[in-house]
GROMACS .gro file of C-alpha atoms in nm:
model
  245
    1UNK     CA    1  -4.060  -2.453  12.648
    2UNK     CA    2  -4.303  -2.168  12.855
    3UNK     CA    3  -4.408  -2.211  13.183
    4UNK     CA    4  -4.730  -2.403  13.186
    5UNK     CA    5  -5.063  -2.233  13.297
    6UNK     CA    6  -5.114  -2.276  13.662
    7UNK     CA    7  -5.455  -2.346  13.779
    8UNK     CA    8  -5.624  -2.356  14.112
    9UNK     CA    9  -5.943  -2.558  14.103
   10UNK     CA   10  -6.224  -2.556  14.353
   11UNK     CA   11  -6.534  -2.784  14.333
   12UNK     CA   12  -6.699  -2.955  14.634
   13UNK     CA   13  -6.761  -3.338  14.469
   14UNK     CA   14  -6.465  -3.507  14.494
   15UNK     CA   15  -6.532  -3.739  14.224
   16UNK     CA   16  -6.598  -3.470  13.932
   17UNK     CA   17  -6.270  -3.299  14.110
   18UNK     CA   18  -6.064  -3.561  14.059
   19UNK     CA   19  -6.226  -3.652  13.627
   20UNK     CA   20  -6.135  -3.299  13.610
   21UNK     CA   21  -5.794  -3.253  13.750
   22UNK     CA   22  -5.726  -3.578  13.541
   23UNK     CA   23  -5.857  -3.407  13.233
   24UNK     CA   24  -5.637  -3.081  13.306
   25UNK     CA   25  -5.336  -3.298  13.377
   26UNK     CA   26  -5.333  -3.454  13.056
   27UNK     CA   27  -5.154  -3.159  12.893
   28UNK     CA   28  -4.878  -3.081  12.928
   29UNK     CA   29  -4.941  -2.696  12.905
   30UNK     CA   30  -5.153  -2.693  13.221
   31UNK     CA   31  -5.078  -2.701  13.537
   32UNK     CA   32  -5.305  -2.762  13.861
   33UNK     CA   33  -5.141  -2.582  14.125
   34UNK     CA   34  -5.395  -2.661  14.398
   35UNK     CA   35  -5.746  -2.815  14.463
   36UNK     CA   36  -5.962  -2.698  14.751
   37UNK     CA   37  -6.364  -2.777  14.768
   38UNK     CA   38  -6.510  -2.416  14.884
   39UNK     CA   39  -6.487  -2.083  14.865
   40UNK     CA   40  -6.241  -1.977  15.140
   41UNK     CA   41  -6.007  -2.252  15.022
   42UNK     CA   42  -6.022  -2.072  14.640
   43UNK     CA   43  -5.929  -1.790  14.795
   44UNK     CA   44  -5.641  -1.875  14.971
   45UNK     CA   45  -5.516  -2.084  14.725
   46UNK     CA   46  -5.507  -1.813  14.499
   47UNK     CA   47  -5.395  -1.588  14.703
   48UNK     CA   48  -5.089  -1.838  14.781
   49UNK     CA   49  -4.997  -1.931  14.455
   50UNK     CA   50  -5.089  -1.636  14.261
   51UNK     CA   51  -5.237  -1.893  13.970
   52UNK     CA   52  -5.323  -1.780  13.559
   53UNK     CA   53  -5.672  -1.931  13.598
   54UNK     CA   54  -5.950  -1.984  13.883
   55UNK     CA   55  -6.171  -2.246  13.784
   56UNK     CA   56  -6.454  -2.229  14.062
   57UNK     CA   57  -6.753  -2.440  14.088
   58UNK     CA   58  -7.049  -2.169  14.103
   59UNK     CA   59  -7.278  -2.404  14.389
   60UNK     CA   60  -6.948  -2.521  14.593
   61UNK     CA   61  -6.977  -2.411  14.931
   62UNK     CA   62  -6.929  -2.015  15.028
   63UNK     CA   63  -7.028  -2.004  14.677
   64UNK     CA   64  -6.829  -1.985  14.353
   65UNK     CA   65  -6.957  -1.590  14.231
   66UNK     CA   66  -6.839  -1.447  14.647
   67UNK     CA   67  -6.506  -1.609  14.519
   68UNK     CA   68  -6.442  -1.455  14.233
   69UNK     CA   69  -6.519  -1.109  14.337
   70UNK     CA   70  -6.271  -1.164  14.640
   71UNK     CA   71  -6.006  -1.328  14.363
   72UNK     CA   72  -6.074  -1.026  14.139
   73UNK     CA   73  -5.945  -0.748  14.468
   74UNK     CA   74  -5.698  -0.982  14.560
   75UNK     CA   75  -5.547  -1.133  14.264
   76UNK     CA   76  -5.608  -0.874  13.957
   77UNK     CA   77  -5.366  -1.121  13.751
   78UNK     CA   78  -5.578  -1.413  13.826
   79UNK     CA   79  -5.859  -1.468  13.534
   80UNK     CA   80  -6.155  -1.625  13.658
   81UNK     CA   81  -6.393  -1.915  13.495
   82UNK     CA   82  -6.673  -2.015  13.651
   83UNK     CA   83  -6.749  -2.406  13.606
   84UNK     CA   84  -7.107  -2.455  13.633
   85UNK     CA   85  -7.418  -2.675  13.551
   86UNK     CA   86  -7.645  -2.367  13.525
   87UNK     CA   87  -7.824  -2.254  13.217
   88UNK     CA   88  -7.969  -1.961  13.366
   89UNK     CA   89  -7.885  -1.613  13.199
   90UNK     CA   90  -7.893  -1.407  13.529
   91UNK     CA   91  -7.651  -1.633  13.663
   92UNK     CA   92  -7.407  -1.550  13.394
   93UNK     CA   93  -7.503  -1.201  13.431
   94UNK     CA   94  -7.383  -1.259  13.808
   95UNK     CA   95  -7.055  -1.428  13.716
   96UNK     CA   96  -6.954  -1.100  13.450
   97UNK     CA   97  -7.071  -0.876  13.732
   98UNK     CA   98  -6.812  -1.082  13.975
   99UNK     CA   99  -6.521  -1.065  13.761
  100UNK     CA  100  -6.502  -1.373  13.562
  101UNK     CA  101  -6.394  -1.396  13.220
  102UNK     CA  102  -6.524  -1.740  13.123
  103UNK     CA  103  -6.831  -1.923  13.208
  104UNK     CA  104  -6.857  -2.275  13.101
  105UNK     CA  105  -7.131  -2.568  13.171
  106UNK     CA  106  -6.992  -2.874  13.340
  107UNK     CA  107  -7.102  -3.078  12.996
  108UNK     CA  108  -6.830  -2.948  12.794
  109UNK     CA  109  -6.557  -3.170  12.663
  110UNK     CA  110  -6.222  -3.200  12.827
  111UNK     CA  111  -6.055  -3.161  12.484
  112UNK     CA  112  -6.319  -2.845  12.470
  113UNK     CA  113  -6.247  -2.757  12.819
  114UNK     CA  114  -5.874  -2.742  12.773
  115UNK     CA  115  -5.878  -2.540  12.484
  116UNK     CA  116  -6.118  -2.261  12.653
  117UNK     CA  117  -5.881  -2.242  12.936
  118UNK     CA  118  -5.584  -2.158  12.710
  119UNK     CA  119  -5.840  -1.861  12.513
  120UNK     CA  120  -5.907  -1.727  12.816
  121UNK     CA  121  -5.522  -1.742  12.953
  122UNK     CA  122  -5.425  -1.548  12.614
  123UNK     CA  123  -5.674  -1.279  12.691
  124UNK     CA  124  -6.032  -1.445  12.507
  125UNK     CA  125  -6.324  -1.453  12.699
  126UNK     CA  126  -6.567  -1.797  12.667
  127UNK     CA  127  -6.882  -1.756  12.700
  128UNK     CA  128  -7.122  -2.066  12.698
  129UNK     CA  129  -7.294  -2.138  12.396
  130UNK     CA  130  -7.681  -2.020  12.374
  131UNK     CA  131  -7.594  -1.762  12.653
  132UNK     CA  132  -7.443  -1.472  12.473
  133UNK     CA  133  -7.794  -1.363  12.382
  134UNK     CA  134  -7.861  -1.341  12.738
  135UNK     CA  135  -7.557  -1.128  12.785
  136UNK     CA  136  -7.623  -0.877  12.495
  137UNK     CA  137  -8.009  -0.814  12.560
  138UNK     CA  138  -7.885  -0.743  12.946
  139UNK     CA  139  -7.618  -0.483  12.782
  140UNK     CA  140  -7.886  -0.338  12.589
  141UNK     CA  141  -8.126  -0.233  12.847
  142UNK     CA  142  -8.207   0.123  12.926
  143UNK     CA  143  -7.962   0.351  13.146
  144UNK     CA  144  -7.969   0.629  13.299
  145UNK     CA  145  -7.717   0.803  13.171
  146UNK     CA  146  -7.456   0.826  12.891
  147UNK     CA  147  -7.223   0.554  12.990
  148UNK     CA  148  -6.913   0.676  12.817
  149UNK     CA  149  -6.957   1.071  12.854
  150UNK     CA  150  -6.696   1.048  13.116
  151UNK     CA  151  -6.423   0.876  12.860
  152UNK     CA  152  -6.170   1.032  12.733
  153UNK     CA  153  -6.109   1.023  12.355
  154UNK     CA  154  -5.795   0.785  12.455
  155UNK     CA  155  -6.051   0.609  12.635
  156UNK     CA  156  -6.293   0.567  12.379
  157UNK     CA  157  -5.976   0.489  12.124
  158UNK     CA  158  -5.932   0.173  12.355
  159UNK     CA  159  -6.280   0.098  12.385
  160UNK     CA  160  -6.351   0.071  12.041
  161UNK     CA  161  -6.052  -0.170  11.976
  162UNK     CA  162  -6.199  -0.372  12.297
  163UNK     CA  163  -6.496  -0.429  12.126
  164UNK     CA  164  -6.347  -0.484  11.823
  165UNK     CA  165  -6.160  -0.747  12.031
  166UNK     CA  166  -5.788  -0.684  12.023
  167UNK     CA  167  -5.610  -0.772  12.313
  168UNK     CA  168  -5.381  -0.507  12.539
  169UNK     CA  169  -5.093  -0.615  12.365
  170UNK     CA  170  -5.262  -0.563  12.055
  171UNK     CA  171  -5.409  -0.219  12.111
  172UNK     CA  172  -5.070  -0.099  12.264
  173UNK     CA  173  -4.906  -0.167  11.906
  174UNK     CA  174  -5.187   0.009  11.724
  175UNK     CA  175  -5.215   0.258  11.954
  176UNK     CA  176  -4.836   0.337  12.014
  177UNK     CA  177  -4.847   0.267  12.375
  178UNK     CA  178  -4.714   0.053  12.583
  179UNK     CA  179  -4.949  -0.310  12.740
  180UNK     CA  180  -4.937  -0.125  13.078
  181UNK     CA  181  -5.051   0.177  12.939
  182UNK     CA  182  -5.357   0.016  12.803
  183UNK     CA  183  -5.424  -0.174  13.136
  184UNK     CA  184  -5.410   0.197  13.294
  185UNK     CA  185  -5.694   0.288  13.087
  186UNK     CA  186  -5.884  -0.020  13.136
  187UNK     CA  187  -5.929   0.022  13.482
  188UNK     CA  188  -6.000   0.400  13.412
  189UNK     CA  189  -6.241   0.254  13.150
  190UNK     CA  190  -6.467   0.059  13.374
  191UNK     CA  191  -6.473   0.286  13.668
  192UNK     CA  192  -6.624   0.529  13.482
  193UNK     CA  193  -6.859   0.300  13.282
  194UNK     CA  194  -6.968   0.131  13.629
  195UNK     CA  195  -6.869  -0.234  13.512
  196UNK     CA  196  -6.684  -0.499  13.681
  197UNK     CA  197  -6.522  -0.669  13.384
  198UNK     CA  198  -6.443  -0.636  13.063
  199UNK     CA  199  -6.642  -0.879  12.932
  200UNK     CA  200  -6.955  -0.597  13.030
  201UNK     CA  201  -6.741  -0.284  12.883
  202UNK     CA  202  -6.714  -0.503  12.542
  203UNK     CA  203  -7.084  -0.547  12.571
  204UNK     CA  204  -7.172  -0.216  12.644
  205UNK     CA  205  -6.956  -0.091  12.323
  206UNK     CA  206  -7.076  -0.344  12.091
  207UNK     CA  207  -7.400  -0.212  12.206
  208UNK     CA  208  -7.303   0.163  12.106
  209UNK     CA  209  -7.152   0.023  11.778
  210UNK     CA  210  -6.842   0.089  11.832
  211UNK     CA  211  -6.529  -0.101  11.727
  212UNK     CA  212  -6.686  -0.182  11.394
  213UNK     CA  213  -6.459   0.000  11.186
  214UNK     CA  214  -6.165  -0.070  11.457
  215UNK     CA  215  -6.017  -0.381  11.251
  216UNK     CA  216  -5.770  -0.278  11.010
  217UNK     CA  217  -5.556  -0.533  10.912
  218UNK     CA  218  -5.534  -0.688  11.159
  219UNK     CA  219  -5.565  -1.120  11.230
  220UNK     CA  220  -5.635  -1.390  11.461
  221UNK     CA  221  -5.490  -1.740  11.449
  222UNK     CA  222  -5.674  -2.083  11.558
  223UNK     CA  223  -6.009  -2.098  11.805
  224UNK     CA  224  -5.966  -1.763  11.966
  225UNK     CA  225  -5.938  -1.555  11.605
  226UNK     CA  226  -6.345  -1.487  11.548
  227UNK     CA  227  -6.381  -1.119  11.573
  228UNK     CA  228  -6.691  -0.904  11.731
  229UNK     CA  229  -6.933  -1.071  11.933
  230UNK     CA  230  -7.177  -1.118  11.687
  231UNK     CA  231  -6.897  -1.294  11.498
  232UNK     CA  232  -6.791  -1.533  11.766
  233UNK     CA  233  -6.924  -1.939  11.645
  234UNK     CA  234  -7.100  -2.097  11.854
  235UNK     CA  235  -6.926  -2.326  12.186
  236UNK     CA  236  -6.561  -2.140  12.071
  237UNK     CA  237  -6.367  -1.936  12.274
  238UNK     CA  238  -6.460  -1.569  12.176
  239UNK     CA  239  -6.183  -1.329  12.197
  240UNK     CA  240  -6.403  -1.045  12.136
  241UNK     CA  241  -6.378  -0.905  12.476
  242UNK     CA  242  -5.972  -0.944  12.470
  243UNK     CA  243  -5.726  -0.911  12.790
  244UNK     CA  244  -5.741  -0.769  13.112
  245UNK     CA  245  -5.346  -0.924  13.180
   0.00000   0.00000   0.00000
């Protein structure tokens, strides 16, 4: 049997902490590692136990978004979901901008809930349902420059298969280079596109068109198969945007 998926979770009510601790606990393939009720205590949790998953509370003290950018410089293993009650598209905007890789609303099933977590562990990306729009019209505005004159055509190889929504792993065997090697160019990827995640590289690519010829062959299996954003049903976890592990 694998190691479970260790989690660090940080929310400041202490009754919703404890329903959801409780809910994560209830499978077996989960693990909470630690729970802390601000943003400092996130961060040293993390930076203790070196968890798969942050789950952070966005309003908890310190605030959730200051935690995940910390958690993304001091724990690049470490994917990020932000837990939150907020609807607002800008605030989503913030949380892809810090570094996180999921964003759900605190109404979401703990059935629901579990299965995101294990998406987003695998490499998907979960974006709330209703918010993707958000996401996409922000990727679309105007800037000031080409963002991907700087890439490389390995770069833009990569890219496309990002937004096509193959994972490293995946790209490395299409590619004919090793998961490392593709991490290498992620990093390269959005330093010179200006983006803190992936999640906005994918976005920015889909925007360009590109990865819509990337497929192949190739398949998916259970909630996290859908493939392209525009793809991606509604409240599932979308793999679209792939792995940054």
């Amino acid at each position: 049997m694998s190691e479970p998926i260790r989690i660090v979770v940080a929310d400041d009510h202490p009754l919703f902490l404890d329903g959801l601790v409780a809910t994560l606990s209830a499978d077996d393939e989960l693990a909470v590692v630690a729970t802390v009720a601000d943003a400092e205590g996130a961060i040293r949790s993390v930076r203790e136990h070196v968890p798969d998953i942050a789950l952070l509370d966005v309003a908890m003290p310190g605030g959730g978004l200051a935690a995940a950018r910390e958690i993304a410089s001091a724990s690049p293993g470490t994917r990020t979901v932000i837990l939150t009650s907020s609807e607002n598209e800008d605030d989503l905007m913030a949380a892809m901008k810090a570094g996180a890789v999921g964003y759900v609303l605190k109404g979401v099933a703990g059935r629901e809930l579990r299965s995101i977590l294990k998406a987003v562990h695998a490499g998907g990306t979960y974006l709330a349902p209703g918010l993707a729009y958000g996401a996409l019209k922000e990727a679309t505005n105007p800037r000031p420059a080409d963002p991907f004159a700087e890439l490389t055509s390995r770069e833009h190889e990569v890219l496309e298969l990002v937004a096509f929504g193959l994972s490293n792993a995946e790209i490395g065997g299409r590619l004919g280079l090793a998961e490392k090697t593709v991490k290498h160019y992620m990093t390269s990827i959005l330093g010179k596109l200006g983006v803190a995640s992936r999640v906005e590289a994918a976005l920015l690519a889909y925007k360009a068109g590109l990865g819509a010829d990337a497929g192949g062959s190739s398949s998916g299996t259970g909630a996290s198969s859908s493939r392209g954003l525009g793809g991606s049903s509604p409240g599932r976890p979308v793999r679209s945007i792939g792995s940054m592990r």
